[in-house]
Tab-separated table of C-alpha atoms in Angstrom:
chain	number	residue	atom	x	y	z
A	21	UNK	CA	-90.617	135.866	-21.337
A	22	UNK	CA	-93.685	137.648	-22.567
A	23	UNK	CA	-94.130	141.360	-21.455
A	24	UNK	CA	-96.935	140.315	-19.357
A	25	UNK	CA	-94.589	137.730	-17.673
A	26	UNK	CA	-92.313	140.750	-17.275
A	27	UNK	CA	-94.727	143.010	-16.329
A	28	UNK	CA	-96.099	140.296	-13.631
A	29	UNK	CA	-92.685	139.946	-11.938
A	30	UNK	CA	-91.857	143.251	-11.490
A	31	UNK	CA	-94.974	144.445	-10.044
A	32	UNK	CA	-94.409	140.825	-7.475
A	33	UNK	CA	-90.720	142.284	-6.820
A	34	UNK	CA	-91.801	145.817	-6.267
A	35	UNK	CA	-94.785	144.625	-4.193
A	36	UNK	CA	-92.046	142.689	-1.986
A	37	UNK	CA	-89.671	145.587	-1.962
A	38	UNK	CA	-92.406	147.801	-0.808
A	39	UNK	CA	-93.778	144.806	2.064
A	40	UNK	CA	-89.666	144.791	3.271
A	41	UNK	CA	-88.936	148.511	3.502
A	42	UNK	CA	-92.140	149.185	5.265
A	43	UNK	CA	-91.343	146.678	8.096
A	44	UNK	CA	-88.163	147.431	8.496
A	45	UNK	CA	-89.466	150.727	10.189
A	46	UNK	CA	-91.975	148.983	12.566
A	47	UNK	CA	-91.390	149.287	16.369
A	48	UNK	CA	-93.472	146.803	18.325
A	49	UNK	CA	-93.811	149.733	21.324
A	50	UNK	CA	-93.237	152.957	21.548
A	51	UNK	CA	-89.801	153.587	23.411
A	52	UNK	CA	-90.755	154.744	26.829
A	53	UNK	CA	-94.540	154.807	26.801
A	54	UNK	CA	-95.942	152.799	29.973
A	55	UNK	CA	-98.654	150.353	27.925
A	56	UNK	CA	-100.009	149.629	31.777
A	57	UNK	CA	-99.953	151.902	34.148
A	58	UNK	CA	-99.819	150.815	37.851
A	59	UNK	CA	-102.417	152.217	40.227
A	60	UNK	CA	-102.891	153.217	43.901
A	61	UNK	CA	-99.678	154.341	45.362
A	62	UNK	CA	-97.368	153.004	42.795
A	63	UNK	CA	-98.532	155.455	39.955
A	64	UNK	CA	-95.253	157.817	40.486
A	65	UNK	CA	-92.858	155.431	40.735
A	66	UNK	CA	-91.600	154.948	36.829
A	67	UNK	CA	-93.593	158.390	36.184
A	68	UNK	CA	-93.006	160.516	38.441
A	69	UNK	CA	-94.955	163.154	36.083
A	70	UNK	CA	-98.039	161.905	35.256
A	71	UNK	CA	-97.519	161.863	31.659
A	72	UNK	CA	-97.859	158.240	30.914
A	73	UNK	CA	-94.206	157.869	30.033
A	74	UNK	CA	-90.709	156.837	31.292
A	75	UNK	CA	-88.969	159.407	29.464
A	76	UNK	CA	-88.847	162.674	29.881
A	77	UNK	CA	-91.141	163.914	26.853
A	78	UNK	CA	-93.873	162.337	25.340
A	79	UNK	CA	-91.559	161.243	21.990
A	80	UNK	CA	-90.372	158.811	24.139
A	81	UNK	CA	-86.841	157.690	23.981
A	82	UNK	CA	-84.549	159.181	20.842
A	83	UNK	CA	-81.003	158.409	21.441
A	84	UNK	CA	-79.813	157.980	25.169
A	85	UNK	CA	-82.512	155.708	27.547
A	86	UNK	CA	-79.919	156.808	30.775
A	87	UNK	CA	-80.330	160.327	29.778
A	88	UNK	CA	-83.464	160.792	28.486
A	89	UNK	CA	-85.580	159.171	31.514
A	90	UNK	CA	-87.687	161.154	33.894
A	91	UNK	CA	-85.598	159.330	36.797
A	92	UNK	CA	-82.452	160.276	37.625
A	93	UNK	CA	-80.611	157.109	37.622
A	94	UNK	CA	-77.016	156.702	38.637
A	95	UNK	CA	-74.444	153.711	37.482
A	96	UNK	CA	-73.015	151.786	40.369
A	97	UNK	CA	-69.240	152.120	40.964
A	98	UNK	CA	-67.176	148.868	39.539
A	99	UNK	CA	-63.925	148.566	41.359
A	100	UNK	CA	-62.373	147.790	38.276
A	101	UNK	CA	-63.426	146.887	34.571
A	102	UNK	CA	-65.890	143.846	34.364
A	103	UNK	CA	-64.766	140.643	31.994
A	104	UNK	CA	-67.301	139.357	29.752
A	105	UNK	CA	-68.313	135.520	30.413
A	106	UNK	CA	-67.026	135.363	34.459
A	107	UNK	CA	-70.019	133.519	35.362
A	108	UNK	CA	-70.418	130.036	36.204
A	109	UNK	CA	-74.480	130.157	35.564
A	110	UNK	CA	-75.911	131.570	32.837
A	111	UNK	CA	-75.444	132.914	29.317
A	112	UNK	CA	-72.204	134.654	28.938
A	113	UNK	CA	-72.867	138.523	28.448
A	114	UNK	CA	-76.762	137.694	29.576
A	115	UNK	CA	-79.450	139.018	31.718
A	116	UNK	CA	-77.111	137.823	34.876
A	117	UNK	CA	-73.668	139.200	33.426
A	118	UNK	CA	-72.697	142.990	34.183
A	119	UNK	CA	-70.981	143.506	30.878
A	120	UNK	CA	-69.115	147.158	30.610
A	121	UNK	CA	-69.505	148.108	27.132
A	122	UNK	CA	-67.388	151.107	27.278
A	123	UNK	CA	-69.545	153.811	26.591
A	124	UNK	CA	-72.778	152.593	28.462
A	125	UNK	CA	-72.738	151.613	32.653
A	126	UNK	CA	-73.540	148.264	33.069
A	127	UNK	CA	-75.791	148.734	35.657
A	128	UNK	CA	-77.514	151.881	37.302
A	129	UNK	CA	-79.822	153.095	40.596
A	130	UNK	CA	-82.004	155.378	41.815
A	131	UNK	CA	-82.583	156.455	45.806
A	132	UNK	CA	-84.891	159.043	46.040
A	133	UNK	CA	-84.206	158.762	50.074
């Protein structure tokens, strides 16, 4: 291999390198921005403070999505812990299975009465 050969290859590796890294930090949306907002009466409902967001600053969500949001959501009370893959229908630990993963409630509400 000449050192144009050489040369050639490691600009094509470092171009790749550089092409992997920099999507490896892509997010496709910004955690907790509202990309449509609804209108009429329904405008407070997800933000209750007008800022265009779900969470409570305009950063958006950092760590904690439960603890972070502008609504005060609060997990429903199991009776005991939930088994993954008790459902007849469905995909087991899916969109229709209330998994417990231990450090994150499986499924929350909010009531604002």
């Amino acid at each position: 291999m000449n050192n144009n050969q050489l040369l050639s290859t490691i600009k094509k590796r470092l171009f790749l390198l550089v092409i992997f890294l920099s999507i490896s930090f892509l997010d496709a949306q910004t955690k907790g921005l509202i990309i449509e907002p609804s209108t009429g009466s329904g405008t407070s409902i997800l933000d209750p403070n007008g800022d265009g967001y779900v969470s409570n600053s305009t950063t958006g969500f950092i760590g904690n999505d439960s603890t972070e949001s502008e609504i005060p959501y609060m997990p429903f009370i199991f009776p005991g812990a939930e088994p993954t893959s008790d459902l007849n229908n469905g995909p087991n630990c899916g969109f229709n299975d209330f998994v417990d993963s231990g450090s994150f409630d499986p499924a929350l509400s909010y009531v604002d009465g």
